[in-house]
């Protein structure tokens, strides 16, 4: 059902289970390592990784006397990439923290959803073109709904960006908008690699990535879907995934047309 995925918000990860078992072994009643602590550990790790790379790059340049300018250029280009990565992680974290339940603010206005989706796709079209991915949009009916434009844009952008990122060269991404009397639906379908069945319940967790190295390579932070889900849940909506390995993935977002209802 629609609610399946965000029920897993507090799903214990493997690490958590191991530390729990360890704590029990030690006879501790209280499990200290809660998900917040795990989140902080993950954040530190993710933020440190690009810094470590930059430090290595800088140090190895400094260690060489008379390094040729080409080497400087190469290492500086690598450092620039690491800085970009660090920036992306920080931006994603800020988006996520802003939407944390306790502090969350939502700015609801009546918006033309069709135009909102078109604005997102216009911005992402060049990225799809580079990978030769066909990006198609179909609106089944005009939809005006009460939403937070910034947050809904974040959610849909992340879904479409993923559909492009985890796709094959020459693949397609189909985005559609539909509505009934109560909800509107945004569907993002892709012809990509798919998500393994056992991973599907975890993909909305912060920092969860199916294939860590592959995801990092294509610029993933592991926060995109956590952000998307938070944004959708803040609209009292839900998000579900359907995926078949080797065939593709479809995310469906369902949000009430009226926020107050
Ligand atoms: P990332 O920044 O790594 O893309 P996300 O939170 O956006 O993080 O997604 C979590 C993981 O879910 C990704 O690392 C990827 O393994 C998987 N994933 C997300 N969207 C798709 C998709 N459309 N097709 C295949 N795998 C996907």
XYZ file of C-alpha atoms in Angstrom, residues 4 7-8 36 58 63 67 76 79 105 108 134 138 142 158 175 189-191 204 246 251:
22
model
C 4.340 0.796 3.421
C 6.461 2.877 8.172
C 10.048 1.736 7.968
C 20.091 9.524 16.168
C 47.108 18.610 -1.157
C 55.546 16.752 -0.849
C 55.754 19.376 -9.450
C 43.223 20.787 -8.345
C 39.999 18.701 -5.320
C 7.913 24.765 8.831
C 1.433 26.144 1.872
C 14.379 10.473 -23.283
C 2.326 13.576 -19.599
C -4.837 20.243 -14.848
C 15.185 14.040 -6.416
C 6.815 11.549 -15.604
C 9.010 5.784 -14.121
C 12.371 4.819 -15.559
C 13.920 2.133 -17.735
C 14.187 5.929 2.016
C 16.716 -5.032 -15.082
C 7.949 5.928 -7.817
